[in-house]
Coordinates of C-alpha atoms and ligand atoms in Angstrom, one line a residue:
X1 CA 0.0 0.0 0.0
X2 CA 2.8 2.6 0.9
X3 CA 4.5 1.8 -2.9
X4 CA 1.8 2.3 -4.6
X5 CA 1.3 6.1 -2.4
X6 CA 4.6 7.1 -3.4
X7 CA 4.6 6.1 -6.5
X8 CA 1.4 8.2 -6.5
X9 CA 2.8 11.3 -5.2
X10 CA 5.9 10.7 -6.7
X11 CA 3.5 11.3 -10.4
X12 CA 1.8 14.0 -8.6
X13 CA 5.4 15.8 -8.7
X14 CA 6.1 14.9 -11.7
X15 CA 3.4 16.6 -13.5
X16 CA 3.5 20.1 -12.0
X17 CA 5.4 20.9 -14.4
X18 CA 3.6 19.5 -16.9
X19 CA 2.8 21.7 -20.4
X20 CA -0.6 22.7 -20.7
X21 CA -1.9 21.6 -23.9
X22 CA -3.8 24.2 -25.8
X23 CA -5.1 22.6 -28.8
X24 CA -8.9 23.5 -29.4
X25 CA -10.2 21.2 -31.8
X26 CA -13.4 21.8 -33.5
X27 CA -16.3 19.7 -32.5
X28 CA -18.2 18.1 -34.7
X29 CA -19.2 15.7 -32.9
X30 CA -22.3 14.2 -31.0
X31 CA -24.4 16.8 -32.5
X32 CA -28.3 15.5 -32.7
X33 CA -29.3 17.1 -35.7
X34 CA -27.7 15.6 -38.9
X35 CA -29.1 17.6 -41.3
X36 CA -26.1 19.2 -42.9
X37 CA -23.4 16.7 -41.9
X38 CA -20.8 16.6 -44.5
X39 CA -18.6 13.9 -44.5
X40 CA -14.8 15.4 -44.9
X41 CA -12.1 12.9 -46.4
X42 CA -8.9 13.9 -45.4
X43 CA -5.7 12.0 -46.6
X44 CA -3.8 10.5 -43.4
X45 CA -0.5 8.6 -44.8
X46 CA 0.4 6.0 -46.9
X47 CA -2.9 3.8 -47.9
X48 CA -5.0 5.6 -45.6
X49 CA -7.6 7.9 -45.3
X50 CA -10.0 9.7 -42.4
X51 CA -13.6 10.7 -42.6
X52 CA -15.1 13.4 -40.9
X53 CA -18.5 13.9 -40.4
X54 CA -20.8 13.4 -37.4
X55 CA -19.9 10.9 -34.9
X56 CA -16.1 8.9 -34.5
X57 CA -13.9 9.5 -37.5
X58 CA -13.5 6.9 -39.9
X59 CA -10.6 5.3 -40.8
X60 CA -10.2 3.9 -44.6
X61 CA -7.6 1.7 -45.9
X62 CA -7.6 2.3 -50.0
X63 CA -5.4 0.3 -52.5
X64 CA -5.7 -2.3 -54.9
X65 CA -7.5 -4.8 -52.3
X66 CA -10.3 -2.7 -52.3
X67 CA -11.4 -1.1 -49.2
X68 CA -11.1 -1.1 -45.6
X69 CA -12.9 0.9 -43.3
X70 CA -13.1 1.5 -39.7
X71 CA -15.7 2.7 -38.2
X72 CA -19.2 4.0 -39.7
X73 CA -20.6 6.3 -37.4
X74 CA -24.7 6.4 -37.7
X75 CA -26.6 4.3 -39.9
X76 CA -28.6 7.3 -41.3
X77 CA -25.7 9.1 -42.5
X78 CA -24.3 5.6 -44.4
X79 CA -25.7 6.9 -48.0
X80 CA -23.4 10.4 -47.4
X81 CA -20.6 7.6 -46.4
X82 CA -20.7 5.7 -49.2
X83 CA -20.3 8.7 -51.8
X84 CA -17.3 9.5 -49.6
X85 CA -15.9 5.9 -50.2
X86 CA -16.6 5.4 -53.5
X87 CA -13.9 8.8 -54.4
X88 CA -11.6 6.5 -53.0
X89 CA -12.3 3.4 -54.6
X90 CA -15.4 1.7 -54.0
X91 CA -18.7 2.4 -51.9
X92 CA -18.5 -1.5 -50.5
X93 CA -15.5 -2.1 -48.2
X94 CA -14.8 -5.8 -48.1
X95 CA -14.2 -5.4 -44.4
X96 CA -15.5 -3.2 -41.9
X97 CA -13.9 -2.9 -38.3
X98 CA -15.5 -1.5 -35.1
X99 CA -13.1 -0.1 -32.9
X100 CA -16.1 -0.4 -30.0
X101 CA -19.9 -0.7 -30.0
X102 CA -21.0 2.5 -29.3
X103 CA -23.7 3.7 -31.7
X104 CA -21.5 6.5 -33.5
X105 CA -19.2 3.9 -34.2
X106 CA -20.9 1.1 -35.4
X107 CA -24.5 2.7 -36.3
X108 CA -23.6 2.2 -40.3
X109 CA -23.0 -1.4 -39.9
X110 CA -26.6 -2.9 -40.7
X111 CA -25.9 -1.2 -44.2
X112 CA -22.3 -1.7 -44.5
X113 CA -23.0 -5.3 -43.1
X114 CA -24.7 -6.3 -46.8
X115 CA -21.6 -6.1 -48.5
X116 CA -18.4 -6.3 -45.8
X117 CA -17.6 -8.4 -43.4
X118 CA -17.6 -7.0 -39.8
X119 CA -15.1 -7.8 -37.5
X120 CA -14.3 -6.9 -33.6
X121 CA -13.4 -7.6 -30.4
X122 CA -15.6 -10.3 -28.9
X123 CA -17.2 -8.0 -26.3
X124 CA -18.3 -5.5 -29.2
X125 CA -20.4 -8.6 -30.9
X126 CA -21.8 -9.0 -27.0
X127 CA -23.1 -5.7 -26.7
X128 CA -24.3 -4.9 -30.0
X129 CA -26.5 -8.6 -29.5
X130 CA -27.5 -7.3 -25.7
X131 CA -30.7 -5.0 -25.5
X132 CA -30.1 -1.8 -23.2
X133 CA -26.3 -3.0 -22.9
X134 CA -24.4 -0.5 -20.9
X135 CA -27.4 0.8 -19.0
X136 CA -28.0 2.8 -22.5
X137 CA -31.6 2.2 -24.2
X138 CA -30.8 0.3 -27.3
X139 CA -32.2 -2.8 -29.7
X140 CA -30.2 -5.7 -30.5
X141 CA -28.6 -5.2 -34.1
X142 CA -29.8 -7.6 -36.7
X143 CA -27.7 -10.1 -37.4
X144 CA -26.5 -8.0 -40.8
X145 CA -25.0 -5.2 -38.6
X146 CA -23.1 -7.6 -36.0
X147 CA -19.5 -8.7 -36.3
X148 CA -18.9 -12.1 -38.3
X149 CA -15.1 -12.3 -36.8
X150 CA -14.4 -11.7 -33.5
X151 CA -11.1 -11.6 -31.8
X152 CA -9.9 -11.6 -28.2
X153 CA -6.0 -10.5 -28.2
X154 CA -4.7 -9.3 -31.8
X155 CA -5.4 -9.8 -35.1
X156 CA -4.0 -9.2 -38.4
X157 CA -5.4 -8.4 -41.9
X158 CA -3.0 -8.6 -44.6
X159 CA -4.4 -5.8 -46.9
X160 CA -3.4 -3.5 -49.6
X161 CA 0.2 -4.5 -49.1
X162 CA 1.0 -3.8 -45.2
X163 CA -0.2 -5.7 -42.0
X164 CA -3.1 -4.1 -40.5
X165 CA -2.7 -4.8 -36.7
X166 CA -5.8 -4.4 -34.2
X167 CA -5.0 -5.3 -30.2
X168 CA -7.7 -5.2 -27.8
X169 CA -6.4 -2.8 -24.6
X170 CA -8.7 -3.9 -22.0
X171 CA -11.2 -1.5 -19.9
X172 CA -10.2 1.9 -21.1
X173 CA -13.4 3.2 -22.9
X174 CA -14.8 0.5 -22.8
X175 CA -13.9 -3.1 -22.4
X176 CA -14.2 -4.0 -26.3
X177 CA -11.6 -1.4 -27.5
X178 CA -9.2 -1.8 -30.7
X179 CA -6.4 0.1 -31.5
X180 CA -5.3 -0.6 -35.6
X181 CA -1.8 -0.3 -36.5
X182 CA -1.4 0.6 -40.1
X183 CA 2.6 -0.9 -39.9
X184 CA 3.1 0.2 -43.9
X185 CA 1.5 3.5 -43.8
X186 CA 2.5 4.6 -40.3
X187 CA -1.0 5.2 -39.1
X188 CA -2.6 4.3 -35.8
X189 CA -6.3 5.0 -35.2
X190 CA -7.0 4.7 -31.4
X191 CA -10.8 4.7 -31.6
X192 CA -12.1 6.6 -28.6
X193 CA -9.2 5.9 -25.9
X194 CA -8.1 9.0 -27.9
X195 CA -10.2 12.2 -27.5
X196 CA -7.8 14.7 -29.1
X197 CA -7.2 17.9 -27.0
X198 CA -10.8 16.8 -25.0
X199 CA -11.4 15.2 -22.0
X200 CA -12.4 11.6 -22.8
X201 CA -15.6 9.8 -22.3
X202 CA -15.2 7.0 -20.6
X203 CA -18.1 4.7 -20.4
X204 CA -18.3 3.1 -16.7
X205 CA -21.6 1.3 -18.0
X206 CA -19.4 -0.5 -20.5
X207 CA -16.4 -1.8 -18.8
X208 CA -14.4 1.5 -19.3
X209 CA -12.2 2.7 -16.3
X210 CA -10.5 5.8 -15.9
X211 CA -7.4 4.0 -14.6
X212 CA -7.7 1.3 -17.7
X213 CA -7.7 4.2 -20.0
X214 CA -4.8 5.5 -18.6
X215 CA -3.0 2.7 -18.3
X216 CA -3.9 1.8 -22.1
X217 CA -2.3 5.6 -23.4
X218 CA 0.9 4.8 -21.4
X219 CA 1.1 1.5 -23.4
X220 CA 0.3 3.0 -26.2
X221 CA 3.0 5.5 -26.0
X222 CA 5.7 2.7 -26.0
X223 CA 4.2 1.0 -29.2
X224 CA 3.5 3.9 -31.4
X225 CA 6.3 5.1 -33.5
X226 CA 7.5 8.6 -33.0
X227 CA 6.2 9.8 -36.0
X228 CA 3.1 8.1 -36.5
X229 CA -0.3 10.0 -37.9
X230 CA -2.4 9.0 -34.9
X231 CA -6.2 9.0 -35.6
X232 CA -8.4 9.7 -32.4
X233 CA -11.6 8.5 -31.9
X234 CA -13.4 12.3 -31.9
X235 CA -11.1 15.4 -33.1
X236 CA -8.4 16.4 -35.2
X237 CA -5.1 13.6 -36.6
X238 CA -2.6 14.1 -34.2
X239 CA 1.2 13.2 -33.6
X240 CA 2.6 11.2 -30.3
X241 CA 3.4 14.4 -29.0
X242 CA -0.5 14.7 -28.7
X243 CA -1.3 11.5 -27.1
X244 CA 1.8 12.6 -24.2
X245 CA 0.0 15.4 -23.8
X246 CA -3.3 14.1 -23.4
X247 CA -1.9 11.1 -21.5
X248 CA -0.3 13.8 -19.0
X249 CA -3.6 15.6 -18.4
X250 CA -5.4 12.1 -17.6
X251 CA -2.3 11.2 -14.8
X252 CA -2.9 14.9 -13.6
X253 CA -6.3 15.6 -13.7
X254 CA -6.8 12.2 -11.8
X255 CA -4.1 12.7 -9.5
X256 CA -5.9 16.1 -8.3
X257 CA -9.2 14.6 -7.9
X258 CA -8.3 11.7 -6.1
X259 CA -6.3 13.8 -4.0
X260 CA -9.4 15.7 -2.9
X261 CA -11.6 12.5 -2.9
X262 CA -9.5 12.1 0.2
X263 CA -11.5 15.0 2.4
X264 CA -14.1 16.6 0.2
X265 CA -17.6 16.0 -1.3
X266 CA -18.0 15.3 -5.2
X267 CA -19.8 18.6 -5.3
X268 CA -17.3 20.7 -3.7
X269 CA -14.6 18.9 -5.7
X270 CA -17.3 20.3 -8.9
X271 CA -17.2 24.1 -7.5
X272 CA -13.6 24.4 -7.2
X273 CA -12.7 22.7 -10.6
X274 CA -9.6 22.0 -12.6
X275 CA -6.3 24.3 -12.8
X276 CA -6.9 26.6 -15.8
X277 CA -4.7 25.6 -18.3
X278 CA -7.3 22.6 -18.4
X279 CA -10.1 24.9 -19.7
X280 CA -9.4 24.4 -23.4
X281 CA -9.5 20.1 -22.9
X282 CA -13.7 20.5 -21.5
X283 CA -14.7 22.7 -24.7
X284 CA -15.7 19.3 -26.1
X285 CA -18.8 16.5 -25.3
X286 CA -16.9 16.0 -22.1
X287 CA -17.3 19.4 -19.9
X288 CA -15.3 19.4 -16.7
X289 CA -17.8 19.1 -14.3
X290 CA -18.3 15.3 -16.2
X291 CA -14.6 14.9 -16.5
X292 CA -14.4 15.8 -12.4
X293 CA -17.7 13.1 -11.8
X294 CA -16.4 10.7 -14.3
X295 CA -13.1 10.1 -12.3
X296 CA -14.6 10.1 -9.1
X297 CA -17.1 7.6 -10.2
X298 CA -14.5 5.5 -11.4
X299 CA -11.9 5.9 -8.7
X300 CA -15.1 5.2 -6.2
X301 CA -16.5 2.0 -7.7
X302 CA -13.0 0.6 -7.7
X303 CA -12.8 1.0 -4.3
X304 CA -16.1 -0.5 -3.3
X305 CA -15.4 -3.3 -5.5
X306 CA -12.1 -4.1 -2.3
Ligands
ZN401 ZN1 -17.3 5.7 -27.8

C-alpha cells in the first residue's frame, strides 16, 4: 500500500510541471441534428484515409484490395458515407472494423453489413446482441450489422500490401476497445481511448475505467512510433506528441481529484474545478464538471469493489 502512495505522489510531482496543452479542436461531434453533416475525407498517410462527419472518425484503408474501413458512425448518415468511399475506390468495403460498439461507431453497420464483413473484439459482438447493454436504451442489431469475426488479443489483416494490426487494450473506454496499426503506412487509429485535446468519455456502464484508459495511453505510447499519424476516436489527426500530452492531463487531472476524494464531497470537488490551463481540454462532449464526476465515479467503484 505505501508503494503504490509514493509512487502516487511521486507522479503528482512529476506533472506540475507539466505543459498545458492548448489545442482547441473543432467539435463536430455528438451533435443530434444531422441535417447538414458533411462527410470530410482527409488524406492521413500511406494507404489511408479519415472521414469526418458526425460521430467517430473513420478510418479507410484504400489500394488495390479494395477497401477497408473503420468505423461508420450512424446508420442514417451511411448513404453520405458511401459517396465519400466510392472517391476512393469503392462504396462497398470488403471489411469493416468497429473499434467499439457505441452507436457513433458502429451505427452504419446494418448497411455496411450487406456487402463487408464485420469484425471486432468479442465483447463489441456482446453488446451490439444485448438490448439496453451498458445501461443505454438500445435494440439488439440484426444479425446483418453484427460482427462475423471476433477476436480476443490481436489480429492481423493482410491488406493492400502492409499488416493491419488491431489489439484489444482492456477496460479503457470501454472493455471492447481496438487500436489498428497501419505498420506500412504509419498510421494508428485509437478509436475513442483518444479524445484529441478533450477530455475523454469513458463509459463506466461499459467496462471503461478511468485508470484502464490511462493505463492503455501509457502502453500506447511505448508502441506507437514517434512519427506516427495518430487518428483519435473524436477530433483532429494528431502526432505522439499529442497523445503525451493528453496522457499527461489524464495522470494529472486524476491525480488532483483523487487527492481531494480524500477529504471533500464530489460537489465541492465540482465548485472548485480543474487548474486553468485545463479549460481548453472540456470545450468538447466532455465538460469538466463530467470529467471531475467521471473520475470520481471511477476511482469510487473501484474502491467499493475491495
Ligand atoms: Zn465511444
Amino acid at each position: 500500500m505505501r508503494k503504490i502512495w509514493v509512487s502516487v505522489f511521486l507522479s503528482c510531482i512529476l506533472l506540475v510541471n507539466a505543459r498545458a496543452h492548448s489545442a482547441l479542436i473543432e467539435g463536430n461531434h455528438f451533435h443530434s441534428n444531422n441535417q447538414d453533416v458533411v462527410i470530410k475525407t482527409e488524406k492521413v498517410a500511406g494507404n489511408v484515409y479519415v472521414l469526418f462527419g458526425q460521430g467517430g472518425n473513420i478510418g479507410v484503408s484504400s489500394g488495390k484490395d479494395g477497401i477497408l474501413m473503420i468505423d461508420d458512425q450512424f446508420e442514417r448518415l451511411a448513404d453520405k458515407i458511401k459517396a465519400a468511399l466510392k472517391e476512393l475506390g469503392s462504396d462497398k468495403p470488403r471489411f469493416l472494423f468497429n473499434t467499439h460498439w457505441h452507436g457513433d461507431h458502429s451505427g452504419g453497420n446494418t448497411v455496411f453489413g450487406a456487402d463487408s464483413i464485420i469484425i471486432a473484439h468479442t465483447n463489441v459482438r456482446k453488446r451490439l446482441m444485448t438490448p439496453n447493454s451498458g445501461g443505454r436504451e438500445s435494440k439488439p442489431f440484426a444479425a446483418i450489422g453484427l460482427p462475423i469475426v471476433t477476436y480476443d488479443a490481436g489480429l492481423s489483416i493482410h491488406f493492400n500490401g502492409e499488416e493491419v494490426r488491431a489489439v484489444h487494450f482492456p477496460n479503457g473506454h470501454t472493455d471492447g476497445d481496438s487500436a489498428l496499426f497501419f505498420t506500412g503506412s504509419n498510421v494508428v487509429h485509437l478509436g475513442d481511448d483518444f479524445f484529441a485535446g478533450r477530455f475523454p468519455f469513458v463509459d463506466l456502464n461499459s467496462g471503461g475505467s478511468v485508470e484502464g484508459l490511462g493505463r492503455n495511453i501509457s502502453e500506447l505510447l511505448k508502441q506507437i512510433p514517434s512519427d506516427a499519424k495518430i487518428i483519435p476516436g473524436h477530433g483532429a489527426v494528431s502526432t505522439l506528441n499529442d497523445l503525451k500530452n493528453y496522457h499527461q492531463m489524464l495522470l494529472e487531472t486524476t491525480c488532483i481529484v483523487r487527492e481531494k476524494m480524500k477529504t471533500k464531497s464530489l460537489d465541492d470537488i465540482k465548485k472548485e474545478g480543474l487548474p486553468e490551463k485545463y479549460k481548453d481540454w472540456g470545450t468538447g462532449f466532455i465538460k469538466t464538471d463530467r470529467w471531475i464526476e467521471t473520475i470520481y465515479n471511477s476511482y469510487s467503484a473501484k474502491m467499493e469493489k475491495k
